Coordinates of N, CA and C in Angstrom, one line a residue:
M192 N -1.8 3.0 -7.6 CA -2.8 3.2 -6.6 C -4.0 2.2 -6.8
K193 N -4.3 1.9 -8.0 CA -5.4 0.9 -8.3 C -5.0 -0.4 -7.7
E194 N -3.8 -0.9 -7.9 CA -3.4 -2.2 -7.4 C -3.4 -2.2 -5.9
L195 N -3.0 -1.1 -5.3 CA -3.0 -1.0 -3.8 C -4.4 -1.1 -3.3
L196 N -5.4 -0.4 -3.9 CA -6.8 -0.5 -3.5 C -7.3 -1.9 -3.6
K197 N -7.0 -2.6 -4.7 CA -7.4 -4.0 -4.9 C -6.8 -4.9 -3.8
L198 N -5.6 -4.7 -3.5 CA -4.9 -5.5 -2.5 C -5.6 -5.3 -1.1
L199 N -5.8 -4.0 -0.8 CA -6.5 -3.7 0.5 C -7.8 -4.3 0.6
S200 N -8.6 -4.2 -0.6 CA -9.9 -4.8 -0.6 C -9.9 -6.3 -0.3
C201 N -9.0 -7.0 -0.9 CA -8.8 -8.5 -0.7 C -8.4 -8.7 0.8
S202 N -7.5 -7.9 1.3 CA -7.0 -8.1 2.6 C -8.1 -7.9 3.7
L203 N -8.9 -6.8 3.5 CA -10.0 -6.6 4.4 C -11.1 -7.6 4.2
G204 N -11.3 -8.1 3.0 CA -12.3 -9.2 2.7 C -11.9 -10.4 3.5
A205 N -10.6 -10.7 3.5 CA -10.2 -11.9 4.2 C -10.4 -11.7 5.7
D206 N -10.1 -10.5 6.2 CA -10.3 -10.2 7.6 C -11.7 -10.4 8.1
H207 N -12.7 -10.1 7.2 CA -14.1 -10.1 7.5 C -14.9 -11.3 6.8
N208 N -14.2 -12.3 6.5 CA -14.8 -13.5 5.8 C -15.6 -13.1 4.6
F209 N -15.1 -12.1 3.9 CA -15.7 -11.6 2.7 C -17.2 -11.2 2.8
R210 N -17.5 -10.7 4.0 CA -18.9 -10.3 4.3 C -19.1 -8.8 4.4
I211 N -18.1 -8.0 3.8 CA -18.2 -6.6 3.8 C -18.2 -6.1 2.4
S212 N -18.6 -4.9 2.2 CA -18.5 -4.2 0.9 C -17.8 -2.9 1.1
I213 N -16.8 -2.7 0.3 CA -16.1 -1.4 0.4 C -16.7 -0.3 -0.5
G214 N -17.7 -0.7 -1.2 CA -18.4 0.3 -2.0 C -17.8 0.6 -3.3
A215 N -18.5 1.3 -4.2 CA -18.0 1.6 -5.5 C -16.8 2.6 -5.3
Y216 N -15.8 2.4 -6.1 CA -14.6 3.2 -6.0 C -13.9 3.2 -4.6
S217 N -14.2 2.2 -3.9 CA -13.5 2.0 -2.6 C -13.9 3.1 -1.6
K218 N -15.1 3.6 -1.7 CA -15.4 4.8 -0.8 C -15.6 4.4 0.6
Y219 N -15.9 3.1 1.0 CA -16.0 2.7 2.4 C -14.7 2.1 2.9
L220 N -13.7 1.9 2.1 CA -12.5 1.3 2.5 C -11.9 1.9 3.7
P221 N -11.7 3.2 3.8 CA -11.1 3.7 5.1 C -11.7 3.3 6.4
Q222 N -13.0 3.1 6.4 CA -13.7 2.8 7.7 C -13.3 1.4 8.2
F223 N -12.9 0.6 7.3 CA -12.5 -0.8 7.7 C -11.0 -1.0 8.0
L224 N -10.2 0.0 7.6 CA -8.8 -0.1 7.9 C -8.5 0.3 9.3
S225 N -7.4 -0.3 9.8 CA -6.9 0.1 11.1 C -6.5 1.6 11.1
A226 N -6.4 2.2 12.2 CA -6.0 3.6 12.2 C -4.6 3.8 11.6
H227 N -3.7 2.9 11.8 CA -2.4 3.0 11.2 C -2.4 2.9 9.7
D228 N -3.2 1.9 9.2 CA -3.3 1.7 7.7 C -4.1 2.9 7.1
R229 N -5.0 3.4 7.8 CA -5.8 4.6 7.3 C -4.9 5.8 7.1
E230 N -4.0 6.0 8.1 CA -3.1 7.1 8.0 C -2.1 6.9 6.9
L231 N -1.6 5.7 6.7 CA -0.7 5.4 5.6 C -1.4 5.6 4.2
L232 N -2.7 5.1 4.1 CA -3.4 5.3 2.9 C -3.6 6.8 2.6
L233 N -4.0 7.6 3.6 CA -4.2 9.0 3.4 C -2.8 9.7 3.1
G234 N -1.8 9.1 3.6 CA -0.4 9.6 3.3 C 0.1 9.2 1.9
C235 N -0.7 8.6 1.1 CA -0.3 8.2 -0.2 C -0.6 9.3 -1.3
F236 N -1.4 10.2 -0.9 CA -1.8 11.3 -1.8 C -0.9 12.4 -1.8
A237 N -0.1 12.6 -2.8 CA 0.9 13.7 -2.8 C 0.4 15.0 -3.4
G238 N 1.1 16.0 -3.0 CA 0.9 17.3 -3.6 C 1.8 17.5 -4.8
I239 N 2.2 18.7 -5.1 CA 3.0 18.9 -6.3 C 4.5 19.0 -6.0
D240 N 4.9 19.0 -4.7 CA 6.3 19.1 -4.4 C 7.0 17.7 -4.6
V241 N 8.1 17.7 -5.3 CA 8.8 16.5 -5.7 C 9.2 15.7 -4.4
N242 N 9.7 16.3 -3.4 CA 10.0 15.6 -2.2 C 8.8 14.9 -1.6
D243 N 7.7 15.6 -1.6 CA 6.4 15.1 -1.1 C 6.0 13.8 -1.9
I244 N 6.2 13.9 -3.2 CA 5.8 12.8 -4.0 C 6.6 11.5 -3.7
F245 N 7.9 11.7 -3.5 CA 8.8 10.6 -3.1 C 8.4 10.0 -1.7
D246 N 8.1 10.9 -0.8 CA 7.6 10.5 0.6 C 6.3 9.7 0.5
K247 N 5.4 10.2 -0.3 CA 4.1 9.5 -0.4 C 4.3 8.1 -1.1
E248 N 5.2 8.1 -2.1 CA 5.4 6.8 -2.7 C 6.0 5.8 -1.7
Q249 N 6.8 6.2 -0.8 CA 7.3 5.3 0.2 C 6.2 4.8 1.1
N250 N 5.2 5.7 1.4 CA 4.0 5.3 2.2 C 3.3 4.2 1.5
M251 N 3.1 4.4 0.2 CA 2.3 3.5 -0.6 C 3.0 2.1 -0.6
L252 N 4.3 2.1 -0.8 CA 5.1 0.9 -0.8 C 5.0 0.1 0.5
A253 N 5.1 0.9 1.6 CA 5.0 0.2 2.9 C 3.7 -0.4 3.1
L254 N 2.6 0.3 2.8 CA 1.3 -0.3 2.9 C 1.0 -1.5 2.0
F255 N 1.5 -1.4 0.8 CA 1.3 -2.5 -0.1 C 2.1 -3.7 0.4
N256 N 3.3 -3.5 0.8 CA 4.2 -4.6 1.3 C 3.6 -5.3 2.5
T257 N 3.1 -4.6 3.4 CA 2.4 -5.2 4.6 C 1.3 -6.1 4.2
H258 N 0.4 -5.6 3.3 CA -0.8 -6.4 3.0 C -0.4 -7.5 2.0
A259 N 0.6 -7.3 1.2 CA 1.0 -8.3 0.2 C 1.6 -9.5 1.0
I260 N 2.3 -9.3 2.0 CA 2.9 -10.4 2.9 C 1.7 -11.1 3.5
K261 N 0.8 -10.4 4.0 CA -0.4 -11.0 4.7 C -1.2 -11.9 3.8
M262 N -1.5 -11.4 2.6 CA -2.3 -12.1 1.6 C -1.5 -13.3 1.1
A263 N -0.2 -13.1 0.8 CA 0.6 -14.2 0.3 C 0.7 -15.4 1.4
T264 N 0.8 -15.0 2.6 CA 0.8 -16.0 3.7 C -0.6 -16.7 3.8
L265 N -1.6 -16.0 3.7 CA -3.0 -16.5 3.8 C -3.3 -17.5 2.7
L266 N -2.8 -17.1 1.5 CA -3.1 -17.9 0.3 C -2.0 -18.9 -0.1
H267 N -1.0 -18.9 0.7 CA 0.1 -19.8 0.5 C 0.9 -19.6 -0.8
F268 N 1.0 -18.3 -1.1 CA 1.8 -17.8 -2.3 C 3.2 -17.4 -1.8
S269 N 4.1 -17.5 -2.7 CA 5.4 -16.9 -2.3 C 5.4 -15.4 -2.6
Y270 N 6.1 -14.7 -1.8 CA 6.3 -13.3 -1.9 C 7.7 -12.9 -1.6
D271 N 8.4 -12.3 -2.5 CA 9.8 -12.0 -2.4 C 9.9 -10.6 -1.6
K272 N 10.1 -10.7 -0.3 CA 10.2 -9.5 0.6 C 11.4 -8.6 0.2
S273 N 12.4 -9.2 -0.4 CA 13.5 -8.4 -0.8 C 13.2 -7.4 -1.9
L274 N 12.1 -7.7 -2.7 CA 11.7 -6.8 -3.7 C 11.3 -5.4 -3.2
Y275 N 10.6 -5.4 -2.0 CA 10.2 -4.1 -1.4 C 11.4 -3.3 -1.0
R276 N 12.4 -3.9 -0.4 CA 13.7 -3.2 -0.1 C 14.4 -2.7 -1.3
A277 N 14.4 -3.5 -2.3 CA 15.1 -3.1 -3.6 C 14.4 -1.9 -4.2
V278 N 13.1 -1.9 -4.3 CA 12.3 -0.8 -4.8 C 12.5 0.5 -4.0
L279 N 12.5 0.3 -2.7 CA 12.7 1.4 -1.7 C 14.0 2.0 -1.9
R280 N 15.1 1.2 -2.0 CA 16.4 1.7 -2.3 C 16.5 2.5 -3.6
F281 N 15.8 1.9 -4.6 CA 15.8 2.6 -5.9 C 15.2 4.0 -5.8
I282 N 14.0 4.1 -5.2 CA 13.4 5.3 -5.1 C 14.2 6.3 -4.3
R283 N 14.8 5.9 -3.2 CA 15.7 6.8 -2.4 C 16.9 7.2 -3.1
D284 N 17.4 6.3 -4.0 CA 18.6 6.6 -4.8 C 18.2 7.7 -5.8
I285 N 17.1 7.6 -6.5 CA 16.6 8.6 -7.4 C 16.4 9.9 -6.8
K286 N 15.8 9.9 -5.6 CA 15.6 11.1 -4.9 C 16.9 11.8 -4.5
A287 N 17.8 11.0 -4.0 CA 19.1 11.6 -3.5 C 20.0 12.1 -4.6
N288 N 19.9 11.4 -5.8 CA 20.9 11.7 -6.8 C 20.3 12.6 -8.0
H289 N 19.0 12.8 -8.0 CA 18.4 13.5 -9.1 C 17.5 14.7 -8.7
Y290 N 17.2 14.8 -7.4 CA 16.3 15.9 -7.0 C 16.8 16.6 -5.8

């Protein structure tokens, strides 16, 4: 989660020419996110149900992947998009075969 929040902070900073502050502990972060990203972020917090945890992890991966692609493009870094699919497959495999 910590890395996701850092990535979102950088992504929002880039969107606003680094003229915004998301506050201590990212408390203002949600107000700068699009409605879709805000819902995904809120959807990253899981309860105690194992299926819920796997679902929330997939939300977190999707949000991270979207903003990682954006920042990699902006900063001219390479980003292996197949890694997202591989991790997603791995998580789905664990869920299907172990829970």
